[in-house]
Amino acid sequence: MLEGRFITLGVTGGIAAYKAAELASRLNGRGAAVHVIMTRSAGEFIRPLTFEALTGNPVYTDLFSASHLFRMPHIDLAGRADVMVVAPATANLLGKLAHGMADDLLSTAVLAATCPVLICPAMNMNMYANQVVKDNIARLAQYGYHFVEPEVGRMACGHFGQGRLAETETIMGAITTLLAGQGDMKDLTVLVTAGGTREPIDPVRFVTNRSSGKMGYALAEAAFSRGARVILVSAPTCLPGPAGVETVLVESAGEMREAVMRFYPEADVVIKAAAVADYRCARVAEQKIKKDGETLILELVKNPDILAELGRNKREGVTLVGFAAETRDLEENARQKLDKKNLDLLVANDVTEPGAGFGTDTNIVKLIYSGGRAEDLPLMEKSLVAHRILDAVLEIRQNR
Ligand code: CTP
């Protein structure tokens, strides 16, 4: 999501200024174009050269210098930014911003910003606890500025309290969330299912499949990065829950069905990437099954088809996307599923192809639309496949 985004990073003069270098480096590493504005006192703690080396861009310090990339840095750095971040923000800067003062490049640029502005205060704990600082923050929050609170911990001055600049990871998360709010899915709620369900045999064993959950998680992340509210109903995987996504963990197909039906009324788009077990044990043993016999016969009964149920109860305006994992007759099997389950789009893949299907980081899929159109996508990262699927969803919704 950070790829190609223009981020203006303001650095003020606090001991945490050095941590802004890590932030600049991480943002740059994720593909963002980072443009740094330093206040005069920030220059007492860290040299502009550090940021220039880390971002590959000139660093701006002076309101009156017309050099560098931009003719009017305070206007250009504010106007072109997708998001503006001030980290660390001193009590002095908060005071100036809260009262509309603009006496240097950073305060002027923040005042000129029309994009979201994220402020990350850092200062001594007594300063942070001072009512005047609190009032300034409350006032700025009312004006629509966003904040990442400082953390509690040992301070450079040796005291323990709240005032340390938030962790880089936390600030990165807040930036991502702000950028997501501007995406092309910002008015949509997307319900995604992922992972392979587990159908219990006894308290220690279960039947499952090879799904890793990667495709579903990539979809959840991609939709979130484009501004959607995302609800991820996930069967067990080894993956960390995507940041910002409401994740509901389930085990069996029955539990997945229950969760999907609970959230279905809120969803505009449902993407069923989960590999739902088609059968479950007719009887789940209460105690662990002992290896008494030479053979063990499990009786399996059919699970409800969640997607087919959604298709039968499809609401006006909902877009339903299914997956079909096939090992032969890909297109024919996929088209049958699309029709039978009343879907708008089916993502079909031949799981026997190298680079496609279960556990891999890449996929080769065919998108089959309800109107009959089919589109072959080449081998690509699952995150890119996810974006192509979301592009298709938006196209379907536009052409309704
Ligand atoms: N699906 C579902 N509930 C099930 C089985 C499947 O919601 N009980 C969904 C999957 O999440 C997927 C789509 O249906 O989006 C297709 O799943 P797949 O297993 O390929 O197809 P099936 O309809 O189960 O047919 P078959 O296993 O016979 O190929």
Tab-separated table of C-alpha atoms and ligand atoms in Angstrom:
chain	number	residue	atom	x	y	z
A	1	MET	CA	0.000	0.000	0.000
A	2	LEU	CA	2.932	2.317	0.588
A	3	GLU	CA	4.285	1.721	-2.907
A	4	GLY	CA	4.497	5.017	-4.778
A	5	ARG	CA	2.812	7.042	-2.030
A	6	PHE	CA	4.138	10.523	-1.282
A	7	ILE	CA	4.831	10.888	2.427
A	8	THR	CA	6.034	14.114	3.979
A	9	LEU	CA	7.807	13.388	7.244
A	10	GLY	CA	8.303	16.249	9.687
A	11	VAL	CA	11.027	15.814	12.292
A	12	THR	CA	11.241	18.116	15.300
A	13	GLY	CA	13.977	18.545	17.887
A	14	GLY	CA	13.619	15.828	20.482
A	15	ILE	CA	15.936	13.047	21.556
A	16	ALA	CA	13.663	10.636	19.630
A	17	ALA	CA	14.615	12.360	16.340
A	18	TYR	CA	17.012	9.508	15.623
A	19	LYS	CA	14.060	7.094	15.585
A	20	ALA	CA	12.595	9.084	12.688
A	21	ALA	CA	15.545	7.817	10.642
A	22	GLU	CA	14.330	4.244	11.096
A	23	LEU	CA	10.812	5.300	10.157
A	24	ALA	CA	12.067	7.061	7.005
A	25	SER	CA	14.112	4.014	6.085
A	26	ARG	CA	11.205	1.600	6.605
A	27	LEU	CA	8.809	3.754	4.583
A	28	ASN	CA	11.367	4.072	1.801
A	29	GLY	CA	11.962	0.320	1.890
A	30	ARG	CA	8.236	-0.258	1.345
A	31	GLY	CA	8.286	1.863	-1.816
A	32	ALA	CA	7.043	5.217	-0.470
A	33	ALA	CA	8.558	8.488	-1.692
A	34	VAL	CA	9.614	10.083	1.602
A	35	HIS	CA	10.304	13.827	1.777
A	36	VAL	CA	11.681	15.038	5.086
A	37	ILE	CA	11.231	18.458	6.650
A	38	MET	CA	13.438	19.112	9.700
A	39	THR	CA	13.039	21.924	12.175
A	40	ARG	CA	16.127	23.895	13.155
A	41	SER	CA	16.317	22.166	16.548
A	42	ALA	CA	15.918	18.713	14.954
A	43	GLY	CA	19.248	19.503	13.296
A	44	GLU	CA	20.828	19.608	16.763
A	45	PHE	CA	19.984	15.896	17.205
A	46	ILE	CA	20.394	14.413	13.741
A	47	ARG	CA	21.994	15.555	10.488
A	48	PRO	CA	19.925	16.104	7.301
A	49	LEU	CA	22.453	13.917	5.491
A	50	THR	CA	21.130	10.865	7.365
A	51	PHE	CA	17.639	11.385	5.955
A	52	GLU	CA	18.970	12.259	2.505
A	53	ALA	CA	20.877	8.994	2.388
A	54	LEU	CA	17.916	6.979	3.663
A	55	THR	CA	15.244	8.499	1.425
A	56	GLY	CA	17.246	9.445	-1.659
A	57	ASN	CA	15.566	12.858	-1.551
A	58	PRO	CA	16.799	16.279	-0.448
A	59	VAL	CA	15.876	17.306	3.079
A	60	TYR	CA	14.070	20.597	3.640
A	61	THR	CA	14.908	22.849	6.545
A	62	ASP	CA	14.355	26.378	5.374
A	63	LEU	CA	11.141	28.166	4.521
A	64	PHE	CA	12.927	30.702	2.371
A	65	SER	CA	15.173	28.467	0.317
A	66	ALA	CA	13.829	27.978	-3.207
A	67	SER	CA	16.368	25.306	-4.122
A	68	HIS	CA	15.754	21.532	-4.090
A	69	LEU	CA	13.009	19.765	-6.002
A	70	PHE	CA	10.175	22.134	-5.254
A	71	ARG	CA	9.827	25.827	-5.964
A	72	MET	CA	7.691	26.412	-2.870
A	73	PRO	CA	8.488	23.568	-0.492
A	74	HIS	CA	5.869	24.474	2.148
A	75	ILE	CA	3.077	24.322	-0.444
A	76	ASP	CA	4.401	21.457	-2.575
A	77	LEU	CA	5.374	19.191	0.311
A	78	ALA	CA	1.921	19.698	1.800
A	79	GLY	CA	-0.105	19.633	-1.406
A	80	ARG	CA	1.487	16.584	-2.983
A	81	ALA	CA	1.535	14.418	0.120
A	82	ASP	CA	-0.826	11.461	0.499
A	83	VAL	CA	-0.149	11.658	4.196
A	84	MET	CA	1.939	13.928	6.395
A	85	VAL	CA	3.606	12.523	9.481
A	86	VAL	CA	5.307	14.430	12.289
A	87	ALA	CA	7.549	12.140	14.349
A	88	PRO	CA	8.683	13.059	16.894
A	89	ALA	CA	6.449	16.045	17.586
A	90	THR	CA	7.632	18.250	20.458
A	91	ALA	CA	5.396	20.143	22.894
A	92	ASN	CA	6.500	23.313	21.129
A	93	LEU	CA	5.244	22.139	17.745
A	94	LEU	CA	1.928	20.979	19.253
A	95	GLY	CA	1.496	24.420	20.803
A	96	LYS	CA	2.227	26.174	17.533
A	97	LEU	CA	-0.095	23.953	15.463
A	98	ALA	CA	-2.923	24.191	17.986
A	99	HIS	CA	-2.850	27.966	17.633
A	100	GLY	CA	-2.325	28.228	13.896
A	101	MET	CA	1.200	29.564	14.142
A	102	ALA	CA	3.414	29.079	11.113
A	103	ASP	CA	6.892	30.452	11.683
A	104	ASP	CA	9.034	27.806	10.015
A	105	LEU	CA	8.827	25.347	7.117
A	106	LEU	CA	7.295	22.461	9.075
A	107	SER	CA	4.553	24.412	10.865
A	108	THR	CA	3.736	26.226	7.612
A	109	ALA	CA	3.564	22.985	5.619
A	110	VAL	CA	1.310	21.327	8.218
A	111	LEU	CA	-1.004	24.304	8.098
A	112	ALA	CA	-1.112	24.075	4.298
A	113	ALA	CA	-1.804	20.308	4.288
A	114	THR	CA	-5.063	18.996	2.877
A	115	CYS	CA	-4.129	15.306	3.305
A	116	PRO	CA	-4.430	13.439	6.640
A	117	VAL	CA	-1.805	14.562	9.153
A	118	LEU	CA	-0.481	12.080	11.708
A	119	ILE	CA	1.235	13.518	14.772
A	120	CYS	CA	3.424	11.360	17.004
A	121	PRO	CA	4.305	13.313	20.144
A	122	ALA	CA	7.397	12.500	22.209
A	123	MET	CA	8.633	14.433	25.236
A	124	ASN	CA	9.425	14.213	28.916
A	125	MET	CA	6.580	12.576	30.877
A	126	ASN	CA	5.869	15.674	32.987
A	127	MET	CA	5.646	17.806	29.892
A	128	TYR	CA	3.290	15.270	28.300
A	129	ALA	CA	1.153	15.197	31.454
A	130	ASN	CA	0.943	19.002	31.538
A	131	GLN	CA	-2.620	20.201	31.031
A	132	VAL	CA	-1.603	22.752	28.424
A	133	VAL	CA	-0.081	20.012	26.236
A	134	LYS	CA	-3.181	17.852	26.750
A	135	ASP	CA	-5.411	20.754	25.753
A	136	ASN	CA	-3.362	21.401	22.619
A	137	ILE	CA	-3.633	17.743	21.614
A	138	ALA	CA	-7.384	17.683	22.289
A	139	ARG	CA	-7.799	20.836	20.226
A	140	LEU	CA	-5.781	19.443	17.314
A	141	ALA	CA	-7.726	16.174	17.465
A	142	GLN	CA	-10.928	18.207	17.199
A	143	TYR	CA	-9.566	19.877	14.080
A	144	GLY	CA	-9.108	16.415	12.548
A	145	TYR	CA	-5.409	15.764	13.144
A	146	HIS	CA	-4.573	12.130	13.900
A	147	PHE	CA	-2.348	11.021	16.766
A	148	VAL	CA	-0.207	8.090	17.784
A	149	GLU	CA	0.182	8.362	21.538
A	150	PRO	CA	3.636	8.136	23.064
A	151	GLU	CA	4.460	4.963	24.951
A	152	VAL	CA	5.094	4.346	28.606
A	153	GLY	CA	8.666	3.370	29.470
A	154	ARG	CA	12.081	4.543	30.566
A	155	MET	CA	12.837	7.967	29.185
A	156	ALA	CA	16.160	9.410	28.019
A	157	CYS	CA	16.114	11.618	31.142
A	158	GLY	CA	16.129	8.447	33.282
A	159	HIS	CA	12.525	8.754	34.489
A	160	PHE	CA	9.769	6.233	33.863
A	161	GLY	CA	6.473	7.389	32.391
A	162	GLN	CA	4.509	8.181	29.232
A	163	GLY	CA	6.412	10.207	26.654
A	164	ARG	CA	8.551	7.837	24.566
A	165	LEU	CA	7.948	8.025	20.822
A	166	ALA	CA	5.669	5.142	19.738
A	167	GLU	CA	7.378	2.134	18.150
A	168	THR	CA	8.115	2.458	14.426
A	169	GLU	CA	5.819	-0.521	13.769
A	170	THR	CA	2.907	1.257	15.492
A	171	ILE	CA	3.491	4.452	13.501
A	172	MET	CA	3.727	2.434	10.256
A	173	GLY	CA	0.386	0.782	11.118
A	174	ALA	CA	-1.249	4.180	11.679
A	175	ILE	CA	0.119	5.493	8.365
A	176	THR	CA	-1.198	2.430	6.549
A	177	THR	CA	-4.623	2.877	8.118
A	178	LEU	CA	-4.760	6.533	7.048
A	179	LEU	CA	-3.741	5.676	3.501
A	180	ALA	CA	-6.318	2.889	3.397
A	181	GLY	CA	-9.028	5.433	4.162
A	182	GLN	CA	-8.440	7.002	0.738
A	183	GLY	CA	-8.709	3.778	-1.297
A	184	ASP	CA	-11.183	2.783	-4.008
A	185	MET	CA	-12.985	0.324	-1.694
A	186	LYS	CA	-13.470	2.757	1.144
A	187	ASP	CA	-17.258	2.500	1.221
A	188	LEU	CA	-17.397	-1.301	1.097
A	189	THR	CA	-17.518	-4.059	3.687
A	190	VAL	CA	-15.726	-7.136	2.414
A	191	LEU	CA	-16.180	-10.522	4.056
A	192	VAL	CA	-13.340	-12.942	3.255
A	193	THR	CA	-12.986	-16.562	4.309
A	194	ALA	CA	-9.611	-18.287	4.394
A	195	GLY	CA	-7.791	-21.442	5.422
A	196	GLY	CA	-8.784	-25.095	5.463
A	197	THR	CA	-11.454	-26.128	7.944
A	198	ARG	CA	-10.757	-28.856	10.495
A	199	GLU	CA	-13.377	-31.495	11.099
A	200	PRO	CA	-12.808	-33.248	14.417
A	201	ILE	CA	-12.515	-37.038	14.710
A	202	ASP	CA	-11.866	-37.142	18.441
A	203	PRO	CA	-10.391	-34.651	20.965
A	204	VAL	CA	-6.907	-34.913	19.395
A	205	ARG	CA	-7.460	-35.630	15.701
A	206	PHE	CA	-9.137	-33.981	12.762
A	207	VAL	CA	-9.644	-34.183	9.006
A	208	THR	CA	-8.430	-31.207	7.011
A	209	ASN	CA	-6.889	-30.212	3.651
A	210	ARG	CA	-3.768	-28.557	2.274
A	211	SER	CA	-5.007	-24.954	2.277
A	212	SER	CA	-2.459	-22.542	3.821
A	213	GLY	CA	-4.810	-19.548	3.963
A	214	LYS	CA	-2.329	-17.388	2.021
A	215	MET	CA	-4.718	-16.445	-0.794
A	216	GLY	CA	-7.514	-15.458	1.612
A	217	TYR	CA	-5.167	-13.463	3.845
A	218	ALA	CA	-3.715	-11.694	0.781
A	219	LEU	CA	-7.267	-10.766	-0.236
A	220	ALA	CA	-8.096	-9.464	3.235
A	221	GLU	CA	-4.926	-7.350	3.308
A	222	ALA	CA	-5.459	-6.046	-0.220
A	223	ALA	CA	-9.082	-5.052	0.449
A	224	PHE	CA	-8.069	-3.339	3.696
A	225	SER	CA	-5.262	-1.485	1.919
A	226	ARG	CA	-7.860	-0.175	-0.558
A	227	GLY	CA	-9.963	1.230	2.243
A	228	ALA	CA	-12.573	-1.487	2.776
A	229	ARG	CA	-13.802	-2.589	6.152
A	230	VAL	CA	-12.676	-6.201	6.103
A	231	ILE	CA	-14.035	-9.111	8.120
A	232	LEU	CA	-11.862	-12.192	7.802
A	233	VAL	CA	-13.360	-15.509	8.880
A	234	SER	CA	-10.388	-17.781	9.113
A	235	ALA	CA	-9.982	-21.491	9.619
A	236	PRO	CA	-6.625	-22.388	11.262
A	237	THR	CA	-3.500	-21.160	9.430
A	238	CYS	CA	0.086	-20.362	10.451
A	239	LEU	CA	-0.342	-16.739	9.367
A	240	PRO	CA	-0.456	-13.671	11.617
A	241	GLY	CA	-3.805	-11.821	11.574
A	242	PRO	CA	-3.598	-8.945	9.070
A	243	ALA	CA	-3.366	-5.526	10.783
A	244	GLY	CA	-6.598	-3.565	10.792
A	245	VAL	CA	-8.733	-6.507	9.707
A	246	GLU	CA	-11.488	-7.841	11.992
A	247	THR	CA	-10.515	-11.489	12.232
A	248	VAL	CA	-12.835	-14.238	13.463
A	249	LEU	CA	-11.079	-17.538	14.082
A	250	VAL	CA	-13.055	-20.713	13.475
A	251	GLU	CA	-12.200	-24.409	13.142
A	252	SER	CA	-14.870	-26.482	11.469
A	253	ALA	CA	-17.119	-25.860	8.468
A	254	GLY	CA	-20.068	-25.610	10.882
A	255	GLU	CA	-18.349	-22.825	12.825
A	256	MET	CA	-17.365	-21.094	9.583
A	257	ARG	CA	-20.935	-21.233	8.348
A	258	GLU	CA	-22.185	-19.751	11.617
A	259	ALA	CA	-19.672	-16.843	11.460
A	260	VAL	CA	-20.274	-16.146	7.755
A	261	MET	CA	-24.053	-16.045	8.249
A	262	ARG	CA	-23.600	-13.692	11.221
A	263	PHE	CA	-21.626	-11.156	9.164
A	264	TYR	CA	-23.323	-11.685	5.772
A	265	PRO	CA	-25.992	-9.000	6.386
A	266	GLU	CA	-23.205	-6.388	6.756
A	267	ALA	CA	-21.222	-7.407	3.659
A	268	ASP	CA	-21.221	-5.781	0.212
A	269	VAL	CA	-18.715	-8.287	-1.134
A	270	VAL	CA	-18.134	-11.883	-0.031
A	271	ILE	CA	-15.010	-13.712	-1.174
A	272	LYS	CA	-14.910	-17.363	-0.221
A	273	ALA	CA	-11.273	-18.329	-0.518
A	274	ALA	CA	-11.529	-20.921	2.264
A	275	ALA	CA	-11.145	-24.593	1.485
A	276	VAL	CA	-14.183	-25.862	3.322
A	277	ALA	CA	-14.171	-29.557	4.105
A	278	ASP	CA	-16.985	-31.110	2.122
A	279	TYR	CA	-17.530	-33.827	4.741
A	280	ARG	CA	-17.308	-34.138	8.526
A	281	CYS	CA	-17.349	-37.131	10.859
A	282	ALA	CA	-20.833	-38.409	11.517
A	283	ARG	CA	-19.869	-38.957	15.146
A	284	VAL	CA	-17.052	-37.192	16.983
A	285	ALA	CA	-15.606	-39.501	19.656
A	286	GLU	CA	-15.713	-37.930	23.111
A	287	GLN	CA	-12.516	-39.716	24.152
A	288	LYS	CA	-9.341	-40.294	22.188
A	289	ILE	CA	-9.790	-43.281	19.870
A	290	LYS	CA	-7.400	-46.097	20.848
A	291	LYS	CA	-5.638	-48.167	18.217
A	292	ASP	CA	-7.499	-51.345	19.169
A	293	GLY	CA	-8.567	-52.515	15.712
A	294	GLU	CA	-6.494	-53.285	12.612
A	295	THR	CA	-8.675	-50.896	10.610
A	296	LEU	CA	-10.666	-47.837	11.519
A	297	ILE	CA	-13.666	-46.788	9.493
A	298	LEU	CA	-14.843	-43.217	9.761
A	299	GLU	CA	-18.316	-42.406	8.556
A	300	LEU	CA	-18.410	-38.983	6.939
A	301	VAL	CA	-21.506	-36.890	6.315
A	302	LYS	CA	-21.840	-33.928	3.998
A	303	ASN	CA	-21.201	-30.411	5.311
A	304	PRO	CA	-23.483	-27.551	4.364
A	305	ASP	CA	-22.227	-25.666	1.287
A	306	ILE	CA	-21.814	-22.175	2.715
A	307	LEU	CA	-21.309	-20.411	-0.597
A	308	ALA	CA	-24.276	-22.126	-2.220
A	309	GLU	CA	-26.403	-21.008	0.726
A	310	LEU	CA	-25.219	-17.409	0.266
A	311	GLY	CA	-26.018	-17.669	-3.447
A	312	ARG	CA	-29.554	-18.903	-2.682
A	313	ASN	CA	-30.101	-15.965	-0.307
A	314	LYS	CA	-28.263	-13.378	-2.391
A	315	ARG	CA	-29.224	-9.824	-1.518
A	316	GLU	CA	-29.544	-7.023	-4.088
A	317	GLY	CA	-26.167	-5.314	-4.422
A	318	VAL	CA	-24.019	-8.091	-2.963
A	319	THR	CA	-21.108	-9.412	-5.022
A	320	LEU	CA	-20.327	-13.079	-4.466
A	321	VAL	CA	-16.928	-14.504	-5.352
A	322	GLY	CA	-16.073	-18.198	-5.106
A	323	PHE	CA	-12.943	-20.229	-5.635
A	324	ALA	CA	-12.621	-23.533	-7.398
A	325	ALA	CA	-9.601	-25.692	-6.789
A	326	GLU	CA	-9.554	-28.295	-9.522
A	327	THR	CA	-7.220	-31.012	-10.706
A	328	ARG	CA	-8.829	-31.496	-14.156
A	329	ASP	CA	-11.372	-29.940	-16.588
A	330	LEU	CA	-10.742	-26.577	-14.926
A	331	GLU	CA	-12.979	-24.285	-16.925
A	332	GLU	CA	-15.889	-26.693	-17.269
A	333	ASN	CA	-15.964	-27.536	-13.540
A	334	ALA	CA	-15.538	-23.874	-12.613
A	335	ARG	CA	-18.399	-22.684	-14.838
A	336	GLN	CA	-20.685	-25.291	-13.308
A	337	LYS	CA	-19.840	-24.016	-9.821
A	338	LEU	CA	-20.411	-20.406	-10.839
A	339	ASP	CA	-23.909	-21.208	-12.133
A	340	LYS	CA	-24.856	-23.658	-9.398
A	341	LYS	CA	-23.864	-21.297	-6.581
A	342	ASN	CA	-25.255	-18.122	-8.255
A	343	LEU	CA	-21.878	-16.293	-8.175
A	344	ASP	CA	-20.699	-13.090	-9.861
A	345	LEU	CA	-17.123	-14.232	-10.211
A	346	LEU	CA	-15.270	-17.487	-9.847
A	347	VAL	CA	-11.546	-17.733	-9.342
A	348	ALA	CA	-10.442	-21.073	-10.722
A	349	ASN	CA	-7.075	-22.678	-10.348
A	350	ASP	CA	-5.579	-25.980	-11.353
A	351	VAL	CA	-3.827	-26.953	-8.148
A	352	THR	CA	-1.607	-29.451	-9.970
A	353	GLU	CA	0.233	-26.673	-11.869
A	354	PRO	CA	3.629	-25.702	-10.436
A	355	GLY	CA	3.388	-22.284	-8.726
A	356	ALA	CA	-0.375	-22.552	-8.254
A	357	GLY	CA	-2.669	-23.587	-5.443
A	358	PHE	CA	-1.948	-24.693	-1.903
A	359	GLY	CA	0.895	-23.388	0.241
A	360	THR	CA	2.696	-21.437	-2.498
A	361	ASP	CA	3.261	-17.655	-2.468
A	362	THR	CA	2.198	-17.469	-6.107
A	363	ASN	CA	-0.877	-18.539	-8.018
A	364	ILE	CA	-2.077	-19.039	-11.580
A	365	VAL	CA	-5.779	-18.365	-11.852
A	366	LYS	CA	-8.530	-17.973	-14.379
A	367	LEU	CA	-11.223	-15.407	-13.610
A	368	ILE	CA	-14.640	-16.516	-14.819
A	369	TYR	CA	-17.378	-13.876	-14.829
A	370	SER	CA	-21.099	-14.648	-14.574
A	371	GLY	CA	-21.671	-13.135	-18.063
A	372	GLY	CA	-19.441	-15.834	-19.570
A	373	ARG	CA	-16.176	-13.880	-19.961
A	374	ALA	CA	-12.995	-15.654	-18.870
A	375	GLU	CA	-9.614	-14.077	-18.197
A	376	ASP	CA	-6.364	-15.994	-17.724
A	377	LEU	CA	-3.912	-14.385	-15.322
A	378	PRO	CA	-0.238	-15.375	-15.567
A	379	LEU	CA	1.792	-16.727	-12.639
A	380	MET	CA	2.005	-13.949	-10.054
A	381	GLU	CA	2.356	-13.291	-6.330
A	382	LYS	CA	-0.834	-14.029	-4.386
A	383	SER	CA	-0.883	-10.386	-3.239
A	384	LEU	CA	-1.059	-9.270	-6.884
A	385	VAL	CA	-3.663	-11.905	-7.716
A	386	ALA	CA	-5.662	-10.497	-4.784
A	387	HIS	CA	-5.598	-7.006	-6.273
A	388	ARG	CA	-6.634	-8.317	-9.708
A	389	ILE	CA	-9.592	-10.113	-8.104
A	390	LEU	CA	-10.580	-6.899	-6.309
A	391	ASP	CA	-10.254	-4.952	-9.595
A	392	ALA	CA	-12.648	-7.459	-11.141
A	393	VAL	CA	-15.069	-7.092	-8.207
A	394	LEU	CA	-15.126	-3.295	-8.602
A	395	GLU	CA	-15.637	-3.619	-12.362
A	396	ILE	CA	-18.582	-5.978	-11.807
A	397	ARG	CA	-20.105	-3.573	-9.286
A	398	GLN	CA	-19.689	-0.604	-11.641
A	399	ASN	CA	-21.326	-2.392	-14.562
A	400	ARG	CA	-24.326	-3.620	-12.608
B	1	CTP	N1	-17.464	-23.903	-0.357
B	1	CTP	C1	-18.293	-23.579	0.692
B	1	CTP	N2	-18.794	-24.561	1.489
B	1	CTP	C2	-18.505	-25.859	1.262
B	1	CTP	C3	-17.669	-26.205	0.185
B	1	CTP	C4	-17.156	-25.197	-0.609
B	1	CTP	O1	-18.567	-22.402	0.903
B	1	CTP	N3	-19.017	-26.783	2.063
B	1	CTP	C5	-16.950	-22.830	-1.223
B	1	CTP	C6	-15.444	-22.673	-1.180
B	1	CTP	O2	-15.080	-21.703	-0.205
B	1	CTP	C7	-15.141	-22.199	-2.598
B	1	CTP	C8	-16.213	-22.828	-3.433
B	1	CTP	O3	-17.250	-23.174	-2.520
B	1	CTP	O4	-15.255	-20.791	-2.725
B	1	CTP	C9	-15.797	-24.028	-4.227
B	1	CTP	O5	-15.238	-24.998	-3.419
B	1	CTP	P1	-14.791	-26.422	-4.006
B	1	CTP	O6	-14.455	-27.305	-2.873
B	1	CTP	O7	-13.796	-26.252	-5.112
B	1	CTP	O8	-16.088	-26.881	-4.699
B	1	CTP	P2	-17.237	-27.787	-4.226
B	1	CTP	O9	-18.503	-27.060	-4.516
B	1	CTP	O10	-17.049	-28.254	-2.838
B	1	CTP	O11	-17.143	-28.985	-5.255
B	1	CTP	P3	-16.112	-30.207	-5.356
B	1	CTP	O12	-15.410	-30.318	-4.018
B	1	CTP	O13	-16.977	-31.361	-5.683
B	1	CTP	O14	-15.163	-29.846	-6.463
